[in-house]
């Protein structure tokens, strides 16, 4: 009697050639997107807290934004560990630990009365929390995709725009209605409750639900059924660190994040200085973030179809060049016009990195490279988010900070030119070299080169 195909194989044949079809991966994508929305929004909307903290404690902008710098640096330094932890123990465990730390950090920040408490609770505790529950998410999402990764990444990246767009308005409304301290507490409790509920739906890999990864076809090597293997992770990390792309992608992430962190943190106080009300200024930040969703959705898909390096270069350049508008922006409508056009460039800046990781490293454990890239991003967000404060304290304007934003974004675009082509894996036989008797063959390449 002929052997009957397994249910997963039958579904794979049925869905062969389809880009969108029912699969538990969409639950995973939704969980990750919402986790990112609620977990990162408070830091992305930090600029809304600058004026209330300044008025309450008479602290300088430089000392306040140092908390943002510290939080970003701590996240950056913890990101490689968080990536390793996700590869070793699974993203779900990391999410539980990180969410508990997030709740504690938010509650304690709402009770501060001294600057060192702001640094400790917002800077250190929330910084570690965000690394632990955020860094493993993207590699975990990649586990669920064999093909069509760009579609999933586009939807996930959209949450980075939707979250701050909503958060800036919600934070401004809460501060206006209940004060900044109660706003921190309310946001902490509400966000943590949502995240804990979502963790219940999350699974680290398709095999945990008895499924094949999205886009799986009969004949594909079933590498995704493997449990985390510390030796396999260590082996790949050693090879990965020898590639130029590993270091270059981290530096590109750093430069791009400096460029947009300056705008994200200081657009609200800059607009207030030009005569906008706090709610009008937070509306600018919300508009910028909302518009960025458009490019966040489509850039990963464009990277797979047109070429990752080409698309990344264009959007890095746009992010830098469009900042020039702020030197002639003084009225409300001009700030909102800037928000619309800058949002397009800013939204496309980060969407190519997961696609590059798949194109360069295939199905290998990517928590570590993603962790190091997030370290570069965190350091960039730290520097960009802090530097405008002391510049304003010294010079009384943000002009030098805006020039720094332009320069770093364009430097990131230049670095993209020197990335390796994406038409072949950088280390295709790393397992075969160490384990010549393995029955598994290297995973075939599914990606568009440029």
Tab-separated table of C-alpha atoms in Angstrom:
chain	number	residue	atom	x	y	z
A	1	UNK	CA	0.000	0.000	0.000
A	2	UNK	CA	1.350	3.439	-0.902
A	3	UNK	CA	2.375	5.561	2.047
A	4	UNK	CA	-0.154	8.274	2.810
A	5	UNK	CA	1.210	11.827	3.000
A	6	UNK	CA	1.315	13.481	6.400
A	7	UNK	CA	-1.303	16.216	7.017
A	8	UNK	CA	1.375	18.907	6.979
A	9	UNK	CA	2.645	17.629	3.616
A	10	UNK	CA	-0.885	17.618	2.194
A	11	UNK	CA	-1.420	21.200	3.318
A	12	UNK	CA	1.937	22.163	1.805
A	13	UNK	CA	0.882	20.750	-1.579
A	14	UNK	CA	-2.497	22.465	-1.345
A	15	UNK	CA	-0.941	25.864	-0.598
A	16	UNK	CA	1.942	25.544	-3.058
A	17	UNK	CA	2.389	28.800	-4.983
A	18	UNK	CA	0.059	30.836	-2.778
A	19	UNK	CA	1.432	33.911	-1.014
A	20	UNK	CA	-1.398	34.321	1.508
A	21	UNK	CA	-3.220	31.354	3.020
A	22	UNK	CA	-4.528	30.349	6.489
A	23	UNK	CA	-1.756	29.376	8.914
A	24	UNK	CA	-0.954	29.849	12.613
A	25	UNK	CA	1.909	32.084	11.509
A	26	UNK	CA	-0.550	34.985	11.306
A	27	UNK	CA	-1.314	34.578	15.014
A	28	UNK	CA	2.438	34.704	15.667
A	29	UNK	CA	2.823	37.799	13.484
A	30	UNK	CA	-0.051	39.499	15.305
A	31	UNK	CA	1.375	38.651	18.731
A	32	UNK	CA	4.824	39.986	17.808
A	33	UNK	CA	3.393	43.123	16.215
A	34	UNK	CA	1.257	43.993	19.236
A	35	UNK	CA	4.082	43.132	21.663
A	36	UNK	CA	6.317	45.574	19.821
A	37	UNK	CA	3.582	48.227	19.703
A	38	UNK	CA	2.898	48.258	23.417
A	39	UNK	CA	6.413	47.408	24.582
A	40	UNK	CA	8.394	50.020	22.667
A	41	UNK	CA	5.933	52.864	22.441
A	42	UNK	CA	6.798	54.415	25.792
A	43	UNK	CA	10.411	54.930	24.758
A	44	UNK	CA	9.500	56.061	21.252
A	45	UNK	CA	7.156	58.644	22.813
A	46	UNK	CA	9.699	59.762	25.427
A	47	UNK	CA	9.885	63.234	23.892
A	48	UNK	CA	6.354	63.886	25.166
A	49	UNK	CA	7.626	63.570	28.764
A	50	UNK	CA	10.487	66.081	28.413
A	51	UNK	CA	8.502	69.269	29.088
A	52	UNK	CA	6.423	67.819	31.993
A	53	UNK	CA	9.565	66.506	33.713
A	54	UNK	CA	11.347	69.815	33.142
A	55	UNK	CA	8.436	71.750	34.647
A	56	UNK	CA	8.020	69.402	37.639
A	57	UNK	CA	11.648	69.089	38.734
A	58	UNK	CA	13.366	71.975	36.928
A	59	UNK	CA	15.820	69.500	35.400
A	60	UNK	CA	17.687	70.463	32.227
A	61	UNK	CA	16.789	68.809	28.924
A	62	UNK	CA	20.252	67.273	28.817
A	63	UNK	CA	19.809	65.574	32.188
A	64	UNK	CA	16.315	64.331	31.279
A	65	UNK	CA	17.311	62.933	27.900
A	66	UNK	CA	20.290	61.206	29.529
A	67	UNK	CA	17.682	58.731	30.833
A	68	UNK	CA	16.728	58.003	27.222
A	69	UNK	CA	20.408	57.599	26.321
A	70	UNK	CA	20.984	55.281	29.279
A	71	UNK	CA	17.935	53.162	28.452
A	72	UNK	CA	19.050	52.787	24.845
A	73	UNK	CA	22.654	51.976	25.815
A	74	UNK	CA	21.521	49.368	28.333
A	75	UNK	CA	19.213	47.818	25.722
A	76	UNK	CA	22.086	47.789	23.249
A	77	UNK	CA	24.514	46.147	25.676
A	78	UNK	CA	21.918	43.553	26.704
A	79	UNK	CA	20.838	42.769	23.119
A	80	UNK	CA	23.568	40.214	22.243
A	81	UNK	CA	22.762	38.341	25.461
A	82	UNK	CA	19.034	38.564	24.691
A	83	UNK	CA	19.640	37.166	21.196
A	84	UNK	CA	21.651	34.277	22.640
A	85	UNK	CA	18.986	33.660	25.309
A	86	UNK	CA	16.289	33.460	22.629
A	87	UNK	CA	18.323	30.980	20.565
A	88	UNK	CA	19.120	28.883	23.634
A	89	UNK	CA	15.893	28.903	25.653
A	90	UNK	CA	13.260	30.209	23.245
A	91	UNK	CA	11.621	33.573	22.711
A	92	UNK	CA	8.579	32.692	24.829
A	93	UNK	CA	10.577	32.403	28.056
A	94	UNK	CA	12.369	35.637	27.237
A	95	UNK	CA	9.031	37.382	26.711
A	96	UNK	CA	7.763	36.336	30.160
A	97	UNK	CA	10.897	37.561	31.951
A	98	UNK	CA	11.101	40.784	29.948
A	99	UNK	CA	7.431	41.658	30.440
A	100	UNK	CA	7.688	41.222	34.224
A	101	UNK	CA	10.707	43.540	34.267
A	102	UNK	CA	8.864	46.024	32.029
A	103	UNK	CA	5.942	46.206	34.475
A	104	UNK	CA	8.282	46.789	37.422
A	105	UNK	CA	10.200	49.487	35.547
A	106	UNK	CA	7.073	51.388	34.529
A	107	UNK	CA	5.546	51.326	38.013
A	108	UNK	CA	8.769	52.468	39.666
A	109	UNK	CA	9.325	55.239	37.099
A	110	UNK	CA	5.889	56.608	37.929
A	111	UNK	CA	6.988	57.007	41.561
A	112	UNK	CA	10.312	58.811	41.055
A	113	UNK	CA	11.285	61.988	42.869
A	114	UNK	CA	14.997	62.240	42.013
A	115	UNK	CA	16.988	62.156	38.793
A	116	UNK	CA	18.956	59.046	39.795
A	117	UNK	CA	15.667	57.146	40.173
A	118	UNK	CA	14.739	58.120	36.619
A	119	UNK	CA	18.098	56.779	35.452
A	120	UNK	CA	17.796	53.547	37.448
A	121	UNK	CA	14.175	52.629	36.679
A	122	UNK	CA	13.637	54.072	33.203
A	123	UNK	CA	17.257	53.864	32.077
A	124	UNK	CA	18.496	50.551	33.463
A	125	UNK	CA	15.474	48.406	34.364
A	126	UNK	CA	13.351	49.280	31.330
A	127	UNK	CA	16.440	49.122	29.131
A	128	UNK	CA	17.166	45.514	30.105
A	129	UNK	CA	13.472	44.602	29.897
A	130	UNK	CA	13.125	45.845	26.338
A	131	UNK	CA	16.166	43.883	25.172
A	132	UNK	CA	14.975	40.641	26.774
A	133	UNK	CA	11.431	40.649	25.408
A	134	UNK	CA	12.049	42.371	22.053
A	135	UNK	CA	15.317	41.069	20.576
A	136	UNK	CA	14.246	37.384	20.308
A	137	UNK	CA	10.978	38.261	18.537
A	138	UNK	CA	12.266	38.811	14.986
A	139	UNK	CA	14.411	35.626	14.900
A	140	UNK	CA	11.411	33.730	16.296
A	141	UNK	CA	9.218	35.128	13.521
A	142	UNK	CA	11.797	34.024	10.948
A	143	UNK	CA	11.492	30.451	12.279
A	144	UNK	CA	7.870	30.464	11.138
A	145	UNK	CA	8.624	31.402	7.513
A	146	UNK	CA	10.199	29.222	4.841
A	147	UNK	CA	9.109	31.610	2.082
A	148	UNK	CA	7.304	34.979	1.837
A	149	UNK	CA	9.282	36.362	4.779
A	150	UNK	CA	8.915	39.878	3.374
A	151	UNK	CA	5.130	39.801	3.829
A	152	UNK	CA	5.440	38.798	7.473
A	153	UNK	CA	8.221	41.256	8.214
A	154	UNK	CA	6.265	44.070	6.573
A	155	UNK	CA	3.316	43.486	8.876
A	156	UNK	CA	5.566	43.201	11.929
A	157	UNK	CA	7.558	46.313	11.036
A	158	UNK	CA	4.312	48.253	10.652
A	159	UNK	CA	3.832	47.926	14.402
A	160	UNK	CA	6.908	50.101	14.967
A	161	UNK	CA	5.009	52.931	13.305
A	162	UNK	CA	1.528	52.249	14.638
A	163	UNK	CA	2.720	51.960	18.254
A	164	UNK	CA	4.399	55.366	18.552
A	165	UNK	CA	1.605	56.984	16.523
A	166	UNK	CA	-0.941	55.823	19.069
A	167	UNK	CA	1.361	56.201	22.078
A	168	UNK	CA	2.255	59.833	21.441
A	169	UNK	CA	-1.421	60.812	21.435
A	170	UNK	CA	-2.352	58.528	24.345
A	171	UNK	CA	0.603	59.704	26.449
A	172	UNK	CA	-0.181	63.350	25.714
A	173	UNK	CA	-3.844	62.778	26.611
A	174	UNK	CA	-2.974	60.898	29.827
A	175	UNK	CA	-0.459	63.529	30.935
A	176	UNK	CA	-3.017	66.253	30.294
A	177	UNK	CA	-5.699	64.365	32.239
A	178	UNK	CA	-3.878	62.685	35.131
A	179	UNK	CA	-0.283	63.938	35.187
A	180	UNK	CA	2.878	62.263	33.957
A	181	UNK	CA	3.366	60.026	37.016
A	182	UNK	CA	-0.071	58.422	36.839
A	183	UNK	CA	0.386	58.158	33.073
A	184	UNK	CA	3.467	55.973	33.579
A	185	UNK	CA	1.632	53.723	36.027
A	186	UNK	CA	-1.482	53.379	33.861
A	187	UNK	CA	0.566	52.611	30.757
A	188	UNK	CA	2.674	50.065	32.632
A	189	UNK	CA	-0.273	48.110	34.017
A	190	UNK	CA	-2.261	48.207	30.778
A	191	UNK	CA	0.667	47.311	28.534
A	192	UNK	CA	1.882	44.450	30.734
A	193	UNK	CA	-1.620	42.958	30.937
A	194	UNK	CA	-1.868	42.928	27.145
A	195	UNK	CA	1.599	41.404	26.737
A	196	UNK	CA	1.014	38.583	29.237
A	197	UNK	CA	-2.217	37.652	27.436
A	198	UNK	CA	-0.405	37.559	24.098
A	199	UNK	CA	2.390	35.348	25.430
A	200	UNK	CA	-0.224	32.649	26.012
A	201	UNK	CA	-0.798	32.451	22.247
A	202	UNK	CA	2.870	32.491	21.263
A	203	UNK	CA	4.941	29.466	20.210
A	204	UNK	CA	8.651	29.499	19.396
A	205	UNK	CA	8.518	27.327	16.271
A	206	UNK	CA	5.960	25.667	13.971
A	207	UNK	CA	6.804	22.202	15.322
A	208	UNK	CA	5.375	23.284	18.687
A	209	UNK	CA	1.970	23.363	16.963
A	210	UNK	CA	2.615	20.315	14.759
A	211	UNK	CA	3.013	22.528	11.684
A	212	UNK	CA	5.518	23.212	8.940
A	213	UNK	CA	6.803	26.776	8.473
A	214	UNK	CA	4.841	29.109	6.234
A	215	UNK	CA	5.703	28.592	2.570
A	216	UNK	CA	7.053	25.073	3.177
A	217	UNK	CA	6.996	22.818	0.120
A	218	UNK	CA	7.385	19.044	-0.164
A	219	UNK	CA	11.090	18.295	-0.458
A	220	UNK	CA	12.266	21.181	1.728
A	221	UNK	CA	14.616	20.234	4.555
A	222	UNK	CA	12.708	20.344	7.843
A	223	UNK	CA	15.350	22.247	9.815
A	224	UNK	CA	12.766	24.163	11.807
A	225	UNK	CA	11.898	21.101	13.937
A	226	UNK	CA	15.190	21.328	15.753
A	227	UNK	CA	15.209	22.349	19.371
A	228	UNK	CA	17.720	25.006	20.431
A	229	UNK	CA	21.200	23.455	20.414
A	230	UNK	CA	23.889	25.425	22.262
A	231	UNK	CA	26.715	23.814	20.278
A	232	UNK	CA	25.006	24.565	16.959
A	233	UNK	CA	24.410	28.162	18.028
A	234	UNK	CA	28.011	28.562	19.205
A	235	UNK	CA	29.362	27.055	15.987
A	236	UNK	CA	27.370	29.356	13.727
A	237	UNK	CA	28.198	32.431	15.810
A	238	UNK	CA	31.895	31.768	15.294
A	239	UNK	CA	31.524	31.641	11.512
A	240	UNK	CA	29.151	34.587	11.436
A	241	UNK	CA	31.533	36.924	13.243
A	242	UNK	CA	34.108	36.338	10.511
A	243	UNK	CA	31.867	37.877	7.832
A	244	UNK	CA	32.170	41.576	7.024
A	245	UNK	CA	28.383	41.858	6.700
A	246	UNK	CA	27.926	40.993	10.382
A	247	UNK	CA	29.877	44.075	11.479
A	248	UNK	CA	28.730	46.334	8.652
A	249	UNK	CA	25.026	45.720	9.306
A	250	UNK	CA	25.503	46.644	12.958
A	251	UNK	CA	27.234	49.894	11.990
A	252	UNK	CA	24.533	50.708	9.414
A	253	UNK	CA	21.858	50.146	12.047
A	254	UNK	CA	23.757	52.457	14.399
A	255	UNK	CA	23.989	55.288	11.850
A	256	UNK	CA	20.364	55.029	10.756
A	257	UNK	CA	19.117	55.041	14.338
A	258	UNK	CA	21.161	58.112	15.268
A	259	UNK	CA	19.562	59.846	12.297
A	260	UNK	CA	15.948	59.189	13.205
A	261	UNK	CA	16.306	59.180	17.018
A	262	UNK	CA	17.220	62.877	16.903
A	263	UNK	CA	13.956	63.582	15.099
A	264	UNK	CA	11.753	61.237	17.131
A	265	UNK	CA	12.904	62.577	20.503
A	266	UNK	CA	13.217	66.276	19.683
A	267	UNK	CA	10.466	66.956	17.161
A	268	UNK	CA	8.007	67.601	20.024
A	269	UNK	CA	10.129	70.121	22.007
A	270	UNK	CA	11.330	71.656	18.717
A	271	UNK	CA	7.727	72.195	17.610
A	272	UNK	CA	6.754	73.571	21.041
A	273	UNK	CA	9.624	76.071	20.767
A	274	UNK	CA	8.161	77.207	17.444
A	275	UNK	CA	4.812	77.977	19.097
A	276	UNK	CA	2.837	74.739	18.752
A	277	UNK	CA	0.875	73.478	21.756
A	278	UNK	CA	1.920	70.186	23.355
A	279	UNK	CA	-1.042	68.373	21.786
A	280	UNK	CA	-0.286	69.863	18.348
A	281	UNK	CA	3.353	68.817	18.701
A	282	UNK	CA	2.475	65.278	19.769
A	283	UNK	CA	0.155	65.171	16.769
A	284	UNK	CA	3.186	65.806	14.560
A	285	UNK	CA	5.001	62.833	16.104
A	286	UNK	CA	1.888	60.678	15.768
A	287	UNK	CA	1.461	61.659	12.118
A	288	UNK	CA	5.110	60.892	11.387
A	289	UNK	CA	4.809	57.474	13.004
A	290	UNK	CA	1.483	56.671	11.344
A	291	UNK	CA	2.741	57.549	7.864
A	292	UNK	CA	5.829	55.395	8.429
A	293	UNK	CA	3.539	52.349	8.481
A	294	UNK	CA	3.184	52.599	4.690
A	295	UNK	CA	6.866	52.065	3.979
A	296	UNK	CA	7.277	49.638	6.887
A	297	UNK	CA	4.735	47.310	5.268
A	298	UNK	CA	6.049	47.470	1.722
A	299	UNK	CA	9.834	47.828	2.117
A	300	UNK	CA	10.488	44.187	3.177
A	301	UNK	CA	8.402	42.988	0.221
A	302	UNK	CA	10.246	45.368	-2.113
A	303	UNK	CA	13.561	44.087	-0.749
A	304	UNK	CA	12.676	40.525	-1.758
A	305	UNK	CA	11.486	41.526	-5.226
A	306	UNK	CA	13.702	44.470	-6.242
A	307	UNK	CA	16.853	43.986	-4.167
A	308	UNK	CA	17.593	44.620	-0.520
A	309	UNK	CA	20.637	46.847	-0.853
A	310	UNK	CA	19.007	49.078	-3.490
A	311	UNK	CA	15.875	49.643	-1.408
A	312	UNK	CA	17.780	50.228	1.829
A	313	UNK	CA	20.050	52.796	0.159
A	314	UNK	CA	17.066	54.773	-1.158
A	315	UNK	CA	15.291	54.958	2.198
A	316	UNK	CA	18.403	55.778	4.227
A	317	UNK	CA	19.099	58.636	1.807
A	318	UNK	CA	15.493	59.869	2.054
A	319	UNK	CA	15.614	59.814	5.843
A	320	UNK	CA	18.644	62.109	5.785
A	321	UNK	CA	17.781	64.515	2.983
A	322	UNK	CA	14.235	65.252	4.165
A	323	UNK	CA	15.472	66.598	7.532
A	324	UNK	CA	16.591	69.709	5.619
A	325	UNK	CA	12.920	70.772	5.617
A	326	UNK	CA	13.045	71.511	9.348
A	327	UNK	CA	15.348	74.502	8.835
A	328	UNK	CA	12.436	76.295	7.107
A	329	UNK	CA	9.563	74.812	9.141
A	330	UNK	CA	7.820	77.225	11.532
A	331	UNK	CA	4.032	76.885	11.122
A	332	UNK	CA	1.723	74.076	12.200
A	333	UNK	CA	0.916	72.965	8.643
A	334	UNK	CA	4.613	72.890	7.751
A	335	UNK	CA	5.383	70.575	10.677
A	336	UNK	CA	2.620	68.221	9.580
A	337	UNK	CA	3.879	68.301	5.989
A	338	UNK	CA	7.342	67.376	7.258
A	339	UNK	CA	5.822	64.548	9.309
A	340	UNK	CA	4.201	63.062	6.208
A	341	UNK	CA	7.256	63.102	3.937
A	342	UNK	CA	9.840	62.224	6.603
A	343	UNK	CA	7.635	59.370	7.810
A	344	UNK	CA	7.997	57.650	4.432
A	345	UNK	CA	11.805	57.693	4.552
A	346	UNK	CA	12.038	56.843	8.239
A	347	UNK	CA	9.598	53.952	7.941
A	348	UNK	CA	11.665	52.222	5.273
A	349	UNK	CA	14.983	52.505	7.082
A	350	UNK	CA	14.861	49.287	9.101
A	351	UNK	CA	12.732	46.840	7.095
A	352	UNK	CA	15.593	45.380	5.077
A	353	UNK	CA	17.622	43.963	7.972
A	354	UNK	CA	15.608	40.745	8.582
A	355	UNK	CA	15.623	40.098	4.834
A	356	UNK	CA	19.410	40.578	4.734
A	357	UNK	CA	19.830	38.116	7.603
A	358	UNK	CA	17.855	35.472	5.712
A	359	UNK	CA	19.691	36.187	2.449
A	360	UNK	CA	23.134	36.118	4.067
A	361	UNK	CA	22.671	33.366	6.685
A	362	UNK	CA	19.715	31.267	5.484
A	363	UNK	CA	18.070	29.014	8.087
A	364	UNK	CA	20.912	29.267	10.615
A	365	UNK	CA	20.131	30.464	14.187
A	366	UNK	CA	19.933	34.238	13.753
A	367	UNK	CA	19.268	35.389	17.307
A	368	UNK	CA	22.923	36.314	17.789
A	369	UNK	CA	23.349	38.397	14.601
A	370	UNK	CA	20.021	40.100	15.240
A	371	UNK	CA	21.103	40.795	18.817
A	372	UNK	CA	24.317	42.462	17.663
A	373	UNK	CA	22.424	44.488	15.056
A	374	UNK	CA	20.025	45.614	17.767
A	375	UNK	CA	23.055	46.553	19.855
A	376	UNK	CA	24.122	48.875	17.045
A	377	UNK	CA	20.574	50.197	16.802
A	378	UNK	CA	20.349	50.743	20.553
A	379	UNK	CA	23.612	52.658	20.699
A	380	UNK	CA	22.416	54.776	17.773
A	381	UNK	CA	19.093	55.494	19.464
A	382	UNK	CA	20.998	56.341	22.640
A	383	UNK	CA	23.328	58.833	21.011
A	384	UNK	CA	20.657	60.387	18.804
A	385	UNK	CA	18.107	60.563	21.592
A	386	UNK	CA	20.501	62.249	23.985
A	387	UNK	CA	22.651	64.539	21.861
A	388	UNK	CA	19.954	67.097	21.071
A	389	UNK	CA	19.460	67.882	24.777
A	390	UNK	CA	22.960	69.168	25.570
A	391	UNK	CA	23.161	70.835	22.144
A	392	UNK	CA	20.007	72.794	22.989
A	393	UNK	CA	21.286	73.589	26.496
A	394	UNK	CA	24.524	75.022	25.046
A	395	UNK	CA	23.362	76.734	21.839
A	396	UNK	CA	19.651	77.357	22.463
A	397	UNK	CA	18.613	75.616	19.218
A	398	UNK	CA	18.522	72.181	17.623
A	399	UNK	CA	20.249	73.164	14.355
A	400	UNK	CA	23.490	71.275	15.014
A	401	UNK	CA	21.507	68.202	16.054
A	402	UNK	CA	19.563	68.338	12.777
A	403	UNK	CA	22.807	68.449	10.786
A	404	UNK	CA	24.010	65.430	12.773
A	405	UNK	CA	20.809	63.600	11.826
A	406	UNK	CA	21.379	64.327	8.141
A	407	UNK	CA	25.046	63.305	8.232
A	408	UNK	CA	24.537	59.976	9.999
A	409	UNK	CA	21.645	58.870	7.773
A	410	UNK	CA	23.665	59.621	4.635
A	411	UNK	CA	26.691	57.835	6.119
A	412	UNK	CA	24.482	54.784	6.635
A	413	UNK	CA	23.389	54.953	2.991
A	414	UNK	CA	27.039	55.042	1.932
A	415	UNK	CA	27.849	51.985	4.071
A	416	UNK	CA	25.059	50.025	2.382
A	417	UNK	CA	26.949	50.343	-0.909
A	418	UNK	CA	29.762	48.243	0.596
A	419	UNK	CA	27.547	45.344	1.710
A	420	UNK	CA	28.157	41.996	-0.005
A	421	UNK	CA	25.797	40.920	-2.828
A	422	UNK	CA	22.800	38.935	-1.593
A	423	UNK	CA	22.656	36.313	-4.354
A	424	UNK	CA	24.363	33.578	-2.299
A	425	UNK	CA	24.721	32.552	1.335
A	426	UNK	CA	27.840	33.905	3.013
A	427	UNK	CA	28.563	30.673	4.922
A	428	UNK	CA	26.512	27.969	3.159
A	429	UNK	CA	28.325	24.858	4.450
A	430	UNK	CA	29.118	25.839	8.026
A	431	UNK	CA	27.438	22.731	9.497
A	432	UNK	CA	28.743	20.330	6.863
A	433	UNK	CA	32.330	21.407	7.554
A	434	UNK	CA	32.041	20.462	11.212
A	435	UNK	CA	29.599	17.532	10.883
A	436	UNK	CA	30.469	15.756	7.604
A	437	UNK	CA	28.278	12.735	8.396
A	438	UNK	CA	25.109	14.762	8.955
A	439	UNK	CA	22.099	13.418	7.073
A	440	UNK	CA	20.754	16.910	6.558
A	441	UNK	CA	21.796	18.868	3.521
A	442	UNK	CA	22.167	22.654	3.536
A	443	UNK	CA	18.863	24.464	3.176
A	444	UNK	CA	18.273	25.712	-0.381
A	445	UNK	CA	18.407	29.435	-0.911
A	446	UNK	CA	15.093	31.308	-1.302
A	447	UNK	CA	15.769	35.001	-1.736
A	448	UNK	CA	16.131	37.673	-4.336
A	449	UNK	CA	19.643	38.901	-4.923
A	450	UNK	CA	20.805	42.379	-5.753
